[in-house]
Coordinates of C-alpha atoms in Angstrom, one line a residue:
Chain A
M288 CA 14.4 37.8 28.7
F289 CA 10.8 37.3 29.3
C290 CA 10.5 39.7 32.3
S291 CA 13.6 41.8 32.0
T292 CA 12.2 44.2 29.4
V293 CA 9.5 45.4 31.7
S294 CA 10.1 48.6 33.6
Q295 CA 11.9 48.2 36.8
D296 CA 9.9 50.8 38.7
A297 CA 6.6 48.8 38.5
G298 CA 5.2 48.4 41.9
G299 CA 6.8 45.5 43.8
L300 CA 4.8 42.9 45.6
L301 CA 5.7 44.5 49.0
C302 CA 3.9 47.8 48.8
E303 CA 0.9 49.4 50.4
P304 CA -2.5 48.2 49.3
T305 CA -3.9 50.6 46.7
E306 CA -7.6 51.2 45.9
R307 CA -7.3 50.5 42.2
S308 CA -4.8 48.0 40.9
K309 CA -3.4 48.2 37.4
T310 CA -5.0 46.1 34.8
F311 CA -3.3 44.9 31.7
K312 CA -4.9 43.9 28.5
R313 CA -3.6 40.8 26.7
S314 CA -2.2 41.3 23.3
V315 CA -4.1 39.9 20.3
S316 CA -2.5 38.2 17.4
E317 CA -3.5 37.2 14.0
Y318 CA -4.0 33.5 13.7
T319 CA -4.4 31.3 10.7
D320 CA -4.9 27.5 10.8
H321 CA -3.1 25.3 8.3
S322 CA -4.0 22.0 9.8
E323 CA -7.0 21.2 7.5
R324 CA -5.0 18.4 5.8
F325 CA -4.7 16.5 9.1
K326 CA -8.5 16.3 9.7
L327 CA -9.9 13.1 8.4
K328 CA -12.9 13.4 6.2
D329 CA -13.8 9.8 5.5
R330 CA -12.7 6.8 7.5
T331 CA -12.2 3.9 5.1
F332 CA -9.6 1.5 6.5
A333 CA -10.1 -1.1 3.8
R334 CA -7.1 0.1 1.9
Q335 CA -3.5 -0.9 1.7
Y336 CA -0.6 1.4 2.6
A337 CA 1.0 1.1 -0.9
H338 CA -0.9 4.2 -1.9
M339 CA 0.7 6.3 0.7
Y340 CA 4.2 5.3 -0.3
A341 CA 3.4 5.8 -4.0
E342 CA 2.0 9.3 -3.2
R343 CA 5.1 10.1 -1.1
L344 CA 7.5 9.1 -3.9
C345 CA 5.4 10.8 -6.5
V346 CA 5.3 14.1 -4.7
M347 CA 8.9 14.1 -3.5
R348 CA 10.5 12.9 -6.7
P349 CA 10.5 16.3 -8.5
K350 CA 11.9 18.0 -5.4
L351 CA 14.7 15.4 -5.2
I352 CA 15.6 15.6 -8.8
E353 CA 15.9 19.4 -8.5
A354 CA 18.2 19.0 -5.4
A355 CA 20.2 16.3 -7.2
K356 CA 20.7 18.6 -10.3
K357 CA 21.8 21.4 -8.0
K358 CA 24.3 19.2 -6.2
W359 CA 25.7 17.1 -9.0
G360 CA 25.2 19.2 -12.1
Q361 CA 22.4 19.8 -14.5
N362 CA 23.6 17.1 -16.8
V363 CA 23.4 14.3 -14.3
R364 CA 21.1 11.5 -15.5
T365 CA 18.2 10.3 -13.4
K366 CA 17.0 6.8 -14.0
K367 CA 14.4 4.5 -12.6
L368 CA 15.7 1.2 -11.2
F369 CA 14.4 -0.9 -14.1
E370 CA 16.4 1.3 -16.6
L371 CA 19.7 0.8 -14.7
K372 CA 22.6 -0.5 -16.7
A373 CA 25.8 -1.9 -15.1
E374 CA 28.7 0.4 -14.5
E375 CA 26.8 3.5 -15.3
K376 CA 26.8 6.4 -12.9
V377 CA 23.3 7.7 -12.5
V378 CA 21.0 9.3 -9.9
V379 CA 18.2 7.1 -8.6
V380 CA 15.3 8.5 -6.5
G381 CA 13.5 6.1 -4.2
T382 CA 12.2 5.4 -0.7
L383 CA 14.5 3.8 1.8
F384 CA 13.5 0.6 3.5
K385 CA 15.6 -0.5 6.4
H386 CA 15.5 -4.3 6.8
M387 CA 15.8 -4.9 10.5
E388 CA 15.9 -8.4 12.0
L389 CA 14.8 -7.2 15.4
Q390 CA 11.8 -5.3 14.1
P391 CA 8.7 -6.6 15.8
S392 CA 6.8 -8.6 13.2
I393 CA 3.4 -10.1 13.8
L394 CA 4.1 -12.8 11.3
K395 CA 7.1 -14.0 13.3
E396 CA 5.0 -13.9 16.5
I397 CA 2.3 -16.1 15.3
S398 CA 4.4 -18.4 13.2
D399 CA 4.4 -21.8 14.7
E400 CA 7.4 -23.1 12.9
H401 CA 9.8 -20.9 14.5
N402 CA 8.9 -21.6 18.1
L403 CA 10.3 -18.3 19.0
M404 CA 10.1 -16.9 22.5
P405 CA 8.4 -13.5 22.6
Q406 CA 10.9 -10.7 22.0
P407 CA 12.0 -9.0 25.2
E408 CA 11.0 -5.4 25.5
R409 CA 13.7 -3.2 23.9
A410 CA 14.3 0.5 23.7
K411 CA 15.9 0.2 20.3
F412 CA 15.4 -2.3 17.6
I413 CA 18.6 -1.7 15.6
D414 CA 21.2 -4.3 14.9
E415 CA 24.5 -4.4 13.1
A416 CA 23.1 -6.7 10.4
D417 CA 20.5 -4.1 9.3
E418 CA 20.4 -3.4 5.6
L419 CA 19.2 -0.4 3.6
I420 CA 17.2 -1.0 0.5
L421 CA 16.1 1.5 -2.0
E422 CA 12.6 1.1 -3.5
D423 CA 11.1 3.0 -6.4
E424 CA 7.8 2.3 -8.2
L425 CA 8.7 -1.0 -9.6
Q426 CA 11.9 -2.5 -8.1
R427 CA 14.2 -2.5 -5.2
I428 CA 17.9 -2.6 -4.8
L429 CA 20.4 -3.1 -1.9
L430 CA 22.4 0.0 -1.0
V431 CA 26.1 -0.2 -0.2
D432 CA 28.6 2.4 1.1
K433 CA 28.2 6.0 2.2
L434 CA 24.7 6.0 3.7
D435 CA 24.8 5.7 7.5
K436 CA 22.3 2.9 7.9
R437 CA 22.2 3.2 11.6
A438 CA 21.0 6.8 11.5
L439 CA 18.4 6.4 8.8
V440 CA 14.9 5.0 9.0
T441 CA 12.3 3.4 6.7
G442 CA 10.2 5.8 4.7
V443 CA 12.8 8.5 3.9
V444 CA 12.8 9.5 0.3
V445 CA 16.4 10.0 -0.9
A446 CA 18.3 10.6 -4.2
V447 CA 21.5 8.5 -4.5
Y448 CA 24.3 9.0 -7.0
G449 CA 26.3 5.9 -7.8
M450 CA 26.3 2.9 -9.9
E451 CA 25.5 -0.8 -10.0
P452 CA 28.8 -2.7 -10.6
D453 CA 28.8 -5.5 -13.1
E454 CA 30.4 -8.0 -10.7
D455 CA 28.0 -7.2 -7.9
R456 CA 24.5 -7.0 -9.6
G457 CA 21.7 -6.3 -7.2
K458 CA 23.7 -3.9 -5.1
F459 CA 24.0 -0.2 -5.7
H460 CA 27.3 1.4 -4.7
I461 CA 26.7 4.9 -3.6
E462 CA 29.1 7.7 -4.1
D463 CA 26.9 10.5 -2.8
Y464 CA 23.4 11.2 -1.7
C465 CA 21.1 14.1 -1.0
F466 CA 17.7 14.9 0.4
A467 CA 15.0 17.3 -0.8
E468 CA 15.6 21.0 0.0
L469 CA 13.3 22.9 2.2
E470 CA 10.8 25.1 0.4
T471 CA 11.3 28.8 0.5
Q472 CA 10.2 30.3 3.7
V473 CA 7.7 33.1 3.8
P474 CA 9.5 36.0 5.4
V475 CA 8.3 36.9 8.9
P476 CA 6.9 40.5 9.1
V477 CA 8.8 42.8 11.4
K478 CA 7.2 43.4 14.6
E479 CA 7.6 46.2 17.2
K480 CA 6.4 44.5 20.3
D481 CA 7.4 41.2 21.9
R482 CA 4.7 38.5 21.6
Y483 CA 5.1 35.1 23.1
V484 CA 3.6 31.7 22.5
A485 CA 3.8 29.3 25.4
L486 CA 4.4 25.6 24.7
V487 CA 3.8 23.0 27.3
S488 CA 3.5 19.2 27.0
G489 CA 3.3 16.0 29.1
L490 CA 1.1 17.3 31.9
D491 CA 0.5 13.6 32.7
I492 CA -2.6 14.3 34.8
G493 CA -4.0 11.1 36.5
S494 CA -0.7 9.6 37.4
K495 CA 1.0 9.3 40.7
S496 CA 3.7 11.7 39.6
E497 CA 1.3 14.4 38.5
N498 CA 2.4 17.8 39.7
M499 CA -0.8 19.8 40.2
M500 CA 0.9 22.5 42.3
N501 CA 3.3 23.4 39.5
L502 CA 0.5 23.1 37.0
Q503 CA -1.5 25.6 39.0
L504 CA 1.5 27.9 39.1
L505 CA 1.8 27.7 35.3
A506 CA -1.9 28.5 34.9
D507 CA -1.5 31.5 37.3
L508 CA 1.5 32.8 35.4
L509 CA -0.2 32.5 32.0
S510 CA -3.4 34.1 33.2
G511 CA -1.5 37.0 34.9
Q512 CA -2.2 36.2 38.5
L513 CA 1.4 35.5 39.4
G514 CA 4.0 38.0 40.2
D515 CA 4.1 41.7 40.6
E516 CA 2.7 44.2 38.2
G517 CA 5.9 44.0 36.0
Q518 CA 5.5 40.3 35.6
Q519 CA 1.8 40.6 34.9
E520 CA 2.5 43.1 32.2
A521 CA 5.0 40.7 30.7
A522 CA 2.5 37.9 30.9
A523 CA 0.0 40.0 29.0
N524 CA 2.3 39.6 26.0
I525 CA 1.8 35.8 26.0
V526 CA -0.9 35.5 23.3
R527 CA -1.4 31.7 23.0
V528 CA -0.7 28.5 24.9
I529 CA -0.3 25.2 23.1
V530 CA -0.6 22.0 25.1
A531 CA 1.3 19.6 23.0
G532 CA 0.0 16.2 23.9
N533 CA 0.0 13.7 26.8
S534 CA -2.2 15.8 29.0
L535 CA -3.4 12.5 30.5
S536 CA -0.8 10.1 31.9
Q537 CA 0.0 6.7 30.8
D538 CA -1.4 5.3 34.0
T539 CA -4.9 6.3 32.9
R540 CA -4.6 3.7 30.2
D541 CA -5.1 0.7 32.5
K542 CA -4.6 -2.3 30.3
N543 CA -6.2 -4.7 32.8
Q544 CA -9.3 -2.6 32.9
M545 CA -9.5 -2.2 29.2
K546 CA -9.4 -6.0 28.6
Q547 CA -11.9 -6.9 31.3
A548 CA -15.4 -7.7 30.3
K549 CA -18.0 -5.0 30.5
Y550 CA -20.1 -6.6 33.1
L551 CA -17.2 -6.7 35.5
T552 CA -16.4 -3.0 35.1
K553 CA -20.0 -1.8 35.5
K554 CA -19.5 -0.1 38.8
T555 CA -15.9 1.1 38.3
T556 CA -15.1 4.2 36.4
A557 CA -12.1 4.6 34.2
S558 CA -9.3 6.6 35.8
S559 CA -9.2 8.8 32.8
V560 CA -12.6 10.3 33.8
E561 CA -11.2 11.9 36.9
A562 CA -8.1 12.9 35.0
V563 CA -10.1 14.6 32.3
K564 CA -12.1 16.5 34.9
S565 CA -8.8 17.8 36.4
L566 CA -7.6 18.8 33.0
D567 CA -10.8 20.6 32.3
D568 CA -10.4 22.6 35.6
I569 CA -6.9 23.7 34.5
L570 CA -8.0 24.4 30.9
V571 CA -10.9 26.6 32.0
Q572 CA -8.6 28.8 33.9
L573 CA -6.4 29.2 30.8
A574 CA -9.2 29.5 28.4
A575 CA -10.9 32.2 30.4
S576 CA -8.0 34.6 29.7
M577 CA -6.2 33.5 26.6
E578 CA -6.3 31.3 23.4
V579 CA -5.6 27.6 24.2
D580 CA -4.8 24.9 21.7
L581 CA -5.1 21.4 23.0
M582 CA -3.3 18.7 21.0
P583 CA -3.8 15.0 21.6
G584 CA -0.9 12.8 22.5
E585 CA 0.1 9.2 22.8
F586 CA -1.9 8.6 26.0
D587 CA -4.8 10.9 25.5
P588 CA -8.3 9.6 24.7
A589 CA -8.0 10.1 21.0
N590 CA -7.4 7.8 18.1
H591 CA -4.0 6.0 18.1
T592 CA -3.1 6.4 14.4
L593 CA -1.5 9.6 13.1
P594 CA -2.9 12.2 12.4
Q595 CA -4.7 12.2 15.7
Q596 CA -8.0 13.9 15.5
P597 CA -9.0 16.7 17.9
L598 CA -10.2 15.6 21.3
H599 CA -14.0 15.9 21.6
R600 CA -15.3 19.1 23.1
C601 CA -17.8 17.2 25.3
M602 CA -14.8 16.1 27.5
F603 CA -14.2 19.7 28.6
P604 CA -17.6 21.1 29.4
Q605 CA -16.3 24.1 31.3
A606 CA -13.5 25.0 29.0
T607 CA -15.4 24.8 25.8
M608 CA -17.8 27.4 27.0
Y609 CA -15.1 29.9 26.0
P610 CA -14.5 30.5 22.3
T611 CA -10.8 30.7 23.1
M612 CA -10.6 26.9 23.7
H613 CA -9.6 25.0 20.6
C614 CA -9.1 21.3 20.3
V615 CA -6.7 20.7 17.5
T616 CA -5.1 17.8 15.6
N617 CA -1.7 16.2 16.1
P618 CA 0.4 17.2 14.1
Y619 CA -0.5 20.9 14.3
D620 CA 0.3 23.5 11.7
F621 CA -0.7 27.1 12.1
S622 CA 0.7 30.6 11.7
I623 CA 0.4 33.4 14.2
D624 CA 1.4 37.0 13.3
G625 CA 3.1 35.6 10.2
V626 CA 5.2 33.1 12.0
R627 CA 4.6 29.6 10.7
I628 CA 4.7 27.1 13.6
L629 CA 4.5 23.3 13.1
G630 CA 4.7 20.7 15.8
T631 CA 3.7 17.2 17.0
S632 CA 3.2 15.5 20.3
G633 CA 6.4 13.6 19.9
Q634 CA 5.3 10.2 18.5
N635 CA 7.3 10.7 15.3
V636 CA 10.5 11.5 17.2
Q637 CA 9.9 8.6 19.6
D638 CA 9.5 6.2 16.7
I639 CA 12.7 7.4 15.1
Y640 CA 14.5 6.8 18.4
R641 CA 13.3 3.2 18.5
F642 CA 14.6 2.4 15.0
S643 CA 17.8 4.4 14.7
C644 CA 21.0 4.7 16.6
L645 CA 20.5 8.4 17.4
E646 CA 20.2 9.4 21.0
D647 CA 19.8 13.1 20.8
H648 CA 16.1 13.9 20.3
L649 CA 16.8 17.3 18.9
Q650 CA 19.0 15.7 16.2
M651 CA 16.1 13.4 15.3
L652 CA 13.8 16.4 15.0
E653 CA 16.4 18.1 12.8
N654 CA 16.6 15.0 10.7
T655 CA 12.9 15.0 10.0
L656 CA 13.3 18.5 8.7
I657 CA 16.2 17.6 6.5
W658 CA 14.3 14.6 5.2
G659 CA 11.4 16.8 4.4
H660 CA 8.8 14.6 6.1
I661 CA 7.3 14.9 9.6
A662 CA 6.9 11.2 10.2
P663 CA 8.8 9.0 7.7
T664 CA 8.3 5.8 9.7
A665 CA 4.6 6.1 9.3
P666 CA 3.0 3.8 8.2
D667 CA 5.7 1.2 8.7
T668 CA 6.2 1.2 12.4
L669 CA 4.1 4.2 13.4
G670 CA 0.3 3.8 13.1
C671 CA -1.1 5.9 10.3
Y672 CA -4.4 6.4 8.4
P673 CA -4.3 4.8 5.0
Y674 CA -4.4 7.8 2.7
Y675 CA -4.6 7.2 -1.0
D676 CA -4.4 10.6 -2.7
E677 CA -2.1 12.6 -0.4
D678 CA 0.6 12.3 2.2
P679 CA -0.1 15.1 4.6
F680 CA 3.1 14.6 6.5
I681 CA 5.3 16.0 3.7
L682 CA 6.4 19.5 4.8
P683 CA 4.5 21.8 2.5
E684 CA 6.3 25.0 3.5
C685 CA 9.4 25.6 5.6
P686 CA 8.2 26.5 9.1
H687 CA 9.7 29.1 11.3
V688 CA 9.3 27.2 14.5
Y689 CA 9.2 23.4 14.6
F690 CA 8.5 21.6 17.9
A691 CA 8.0 18.2 19.3
G692 CA 6.3 17.5 22.7
S693 CA 6.8 15.0 25.4
M694 CA 10.5 15.0 25.1
P695 CA 12.7 13.9 28.0
S696 CA 14.4 17.3 28.3
Y697 CA 14.3 20.9 27.0
Q698 CA 16.5 21.4 24.0
S699 CA 16.4 24.1 21.3
K700 CA 18.5 25.0 18.3
V701 CA 18.4 27.2 15.3
F702 CA 18.7 25.1 12.2
R703 CA 20.1 26.7 9.0
D704 CA 19.6 25.1 5.7
S705 CA 21.6 25.4 2.5
K706 CA 19.6 28.5 1.5
G707 CA 20.3 30.2 4.8
Q708 CA 16.8 29.9 6.1
K709 CA 16.5 29.6 9.8
V710 CA 14.2 27.3 11.6
L711 CA 13.9 27.2 15.4
L712 CA 13.8 23.6 16.6
I713 CA 12.3 23.1 20.1
N714 CA 12.0 20.0 22.2
V715 CA 9.2 20.7 24.7
P716 CA 9.9 18.6 27.8
R717 CA 7.4 16.7 29.9
F718 CA 5.9 19.0 32.4
S719 CA 5.3 16.2 35.0
Q720 CA 9.0 15.5 35.1
T721 CA 10.7 18.8 34.5
S722 CA 8.0 21.4 35.4
T723 CA 9.2 23.4 32.5
C724 CA 7.3 25.2 29.8
V725 CA 8.7 27.0 26.8
L726 CA 8.1 30.6 25.8
V727 CA 8.7 31.4 22.1
N728 CA 9.3 35.1 21.3
L729 CA 7.6 35.7 18.0
R730 CA 9.5 38.9 17.3
T731 CA 13.1 37.6 17.7
L732 CA 12.2 33.9 17.1
E733 CA 14.1 32.8 20.2
C734 CA 12.8 30.7 23.0
Q735 CA 13.4 30.3 26.7
P736 CA 12.3 27.7 29.2
V737 CA 10.4 28.7 32.3
T738 CA 10.7 26.3 35.2
F739 CA 8.4 26.1 38.2
D740 CA 10.1 24.8 41.3
M741 CA 8.3 24.2 44.6
S742 CA 11.2 23.0 46.6
F743 CA 12.0 25.1 49.6
Q744 CA 15.7 25.6 49.9
E745 CA 17.6 27.1 52.8
D746 CA 19.4 29.8 50.9
S747 CA 16.9 31.1 48.4
F748 CA 13.2 30.8 47.7
E749 CA 12.9 29.8 44.0
G750 CA 9.3 30.5 43.0
E751 CA 10.0 31.0 39.4
K752 CA 13.1 31.4 37.3
Chain B
M16 CA -24.9 -33.0 -16.2
S17 CA -23.2 -36.3 -17.1
S18 CA -24.5 -36.3 -20.7
D19 CA -23.0 -32.8 -21.4
L20 CA -19.5 -32.6 -22.7
I21 CA -17.1 -30.5 -20.6
T22 CA -16.4 -28.4 -23.7
D23 CA -19.9 -27.0 -23.5
H24 CA -19.3 -25.6 -20.1
F25 CA -15.7 -24.7 -20.8
R26 CA -16.6 -22.5 -23.7
Q27 CA -18.2 -20.1 -21.4
K28 CA -16.1 -17.1 -20.4
R29 CA -15.5 -17.2 -16.7
T30 CA -14.4 -13.6 -15.9
T31 CA -17.1 -11.2 -17.1
R32 CA -20.5 -11.1 -15.3
S33 CA -22.3 -9.8 -18.4
S34 CA -21.3 -12.9 -20.3
A35 CA -22.6 -15.0 -17.4
K36 CA -26.0 -13.5 -18.1
R37 CA -25.7 -14.3 -21.7
T38 CA -24.8 -18.0 -21.0
E39 CA -28.3 -18.5 -19.6
P40 CA -30.0 -18.4 -23.0
Q41 CA -27.1 -20.4 -24.3
S42 CA -27.6 -23.1 -21.7
T43 CA -31.2 -23.6 -22.8
Q44 CA -29.8 -24.3 -26.2
Q45 CA -27.4 -26.8 -24.9
T46 CA -29.7 -29.7 -25.5
A47 CA -29.2 -29.0 -29.2
K48 CA -26.0 -29.8 -31.0
P49 CA -22.9 -28.0 -29.9
K50 CA -22.7 -26.3 -33.3
S51 CA -25.8 -24.2 -32.7
V52 CA -24.3 -23.0 -29.5
Q53 CA -21.3 -21.8 -31.4
L54 CA -23.5 -20.0 -34.0
G55 CA -25.3 -18.3 -31.2
A56 CA -22.0 -17.2 -29.7
D57 CA -20.9 -15.8 -33.0
K58 CA -24.1 -13.6 -33.4
Q59 CA -23.6 -12.0 -30.0
S60 CA -19.8 -11.6 -30.3
S61 CA -20.1 -8.3 -32.3
S62 CA -22.1 -6.5 -29.5
K63 CA -19.9 -8.3 -26.9
S64 CA -16.7 -7.0 -28.4
E65 CA -17.5 -3.3 -27.7
T66 CA -18.0 -4.0 -24.0
E67 CA -15.0 -6.2 -24.0
N68 CA -13.0 -3.5 -25.6
D69 CA -14.1 -1.0 -23.1
L70 CA -13.3 -3.3 -20.3
D71 CA -10.0 -4.1 -21.8
V72 CA -9.2 -0.4 -22.0
L73 CA -10.1 0.0 -18.3
K74 CA -8.0 -3.1 -17.5
Q75 CA -5.0 -1.6 -19.2
F76 CA -5.6 1.6 -17.2
D77 CA -5.5 -0.5 -14.0
L78 CA -2.4 -2.3 -14.9
N79 CA -0.4 0.8 -16.0
W80 CA 2.2 1.3 -13.3
E81 CA 2.7 5.0 -13.9
Y82 CA -0.6 5.9 -12.2
G83 CA 0.3 4.1 -8.9
P84 CA -1.4 1.1 -7.2
C85 CA -4.9 0.3 -8.3
T86 CA -6.3 -1.9 -5.5
G87 CA -8.6 -0.6 -2.9
I88 CA -9.7 2.6 -4.7
T89 CA -12.2 3.2 -7.4
R90 CA -11.0 3.8 -11.0
L91 CA -12.3 7.4 -10.8
Q92 CA -10.4 8.1 -7.7
R93 CA -7.2 6.7 -9.3
W94 CA -7.9 8.8 -12.4
N95 CA -8.3 12.0 -10.4
R96 CA -5.2 11.2 -8.4
A97 CA -3.2 10.7 -11.6
S98 CA -4.5 13.9 -13.2
K99 CA -3.6 15.8 -10.0
H100 CA 0.0 14.7 -10.5
D101 CA 0.0 15.8 -14.2
L102 CA 0.5 12.2 -15.4
N103 CA -2.2 12.9 -18.2
P104 CA -4.4 9.8 -17.9
P105 CA -6.5 9.3 -21.1
V106 CA -9.7 11.2 -21.0
A107 CA -11.5 8.4 -22.7
V108 CA -11.0 6.2 -19.6
K109 CA -12.7 8.9 -17.5
E110 CA -15.6 9.1 -19.9
L111 CA -16.0 5.4 -19.8
I112 CA -16.1 5.3 -16.1
L113 CA -18.6 8.1 -15.8
S114 CA -20.9 6.7 -18.5
H115 CA -21.2 3.5 -16.6
S116 CA -21.2 4.9 -13.1
D117 CA -23.6 2.3 -11.7
D118 CA -21.8 -0.8 -13.0
S119 CA -19.1 -1.9 -10.6
M120 CA -17.3 -3.7 -13.5
Y121 CA -16.4 -0.2 -14.8
T122 CA -16.0 1.8 -11.6
H123 CA -14.0 -0.6 -9.5
C124 CA -10.6 -2.1 -10.2
L125 CA -9.7 -5.4 -11.6
W126 CA -9.3 -7.0 -8.3
N127 CA -12.4 -5.6 -6.7
D128 CA -13.8 -9.0 -5.8
Y129 CA -10.8 -10.0 -3.8
E130 CA -10.6 -8.9 -0.1
L131 CA -7.7 -6.7 1.2

């Protein structure tokens, strides 16, 4: 798809040297940044997280009541928990709290009475005995029936239809439930030419498994130095590249070194310094010829809590000489040529993986879209800044493309909601393990993976698929 | 200390800082009979009640659950957040806060003195 539209009679690689070689101009696209809400203005951490939950409920409540009325009729009654009467069928809107026994708790860790062994490292913290509790502004109630507690996580705002039976006070028996509907999408303007956005993630520079050769191939492809004239012409249609997190590897975060006293580490340099220099070398090649957006990830030298602030430009002295180099926040929200793209570096999906039974990462990404919230587990199990007057993770507008970086494998799907709106969901795989990047066609809103393979096989030489 | 009755100390209001300032002139009168202290308290109660009323209004604003949690943010921030969500917080509260913008009794919430 990417190269096939180019004319076949373009000069192949095996031809006589010519005096003048063809040059192609890279297409330019209109870009608007919508990530202002993720940039932190003040940094007061002396606040509790109750404000964030109150904000989330307050903003999502009208949306949920509207969705509830659409689903169960205009006459359905919405009540708050303190107004509930027994045996009365009503709709209640609230935030879910999943009570998990195995959830790591600092209180249990330091509690002397329990004499507990430290919990073994787990991939998932779910258990059969988990319970779902609905909380609104004043009260909470246990939820029974219908809701699949294994697939849901804390922090999702939901509207439930059911009743509290007289013989079982304190529990709410659900008959049906619904989530907020996605906002109306702004229609994409029709385009004539193909334009592509490249998504790559998990470069993992600085680890033993880093793949600099494939990374160099990627940089060459994107800057138009790879392939024959046909391929170069096709590469000129790639307007932007987004590096979606984890550009540095986990190995650069050496725990032993970080905990050591400063006087012992005076002569040693952190392994992340070398890694950042290598990253700068790659980025300068990309920035010299196209727009680059660099998002921070879990192991990058940025703040740990979401939303992660842009990496500092002093780390990339060569790349930031070009105005095309942009360091952006995680999550990242922008629109290019009228296509609204929203994405994260994958921490939200990873956290949902830890606290739900779901295995399919694309399903989890789809769920965050259905729930209307990018990272519902923040601030419970995912570190988050204590906002008090806004929750920036609530989806403000339905995006056209929604991606998550650092995923184990490439996956993509077109999600259709109840209004028939389409959203392209993309799981961008880790480049260090799969050597795959993703190209999104802005005209047709389809995507394709591009894999770089350096293995020499006997039957065919696979330089690029 | 030992000659004073505990009721002399007890009559002082513990919560408001402004009344703590007023108890200083009161304590100089403590050597006199307890009745004169009571008279003095009565004379100041009329001017005290206005401030008390104001602070009571602000306290009720803090405790009102409709406007969300009140700890950790200033009353003005909470008022602005409530008006952003169309909850119509009373304008009188905002005027009170702005007119005493240098007094932390007015600007900060009820539990301001307590740590996180």
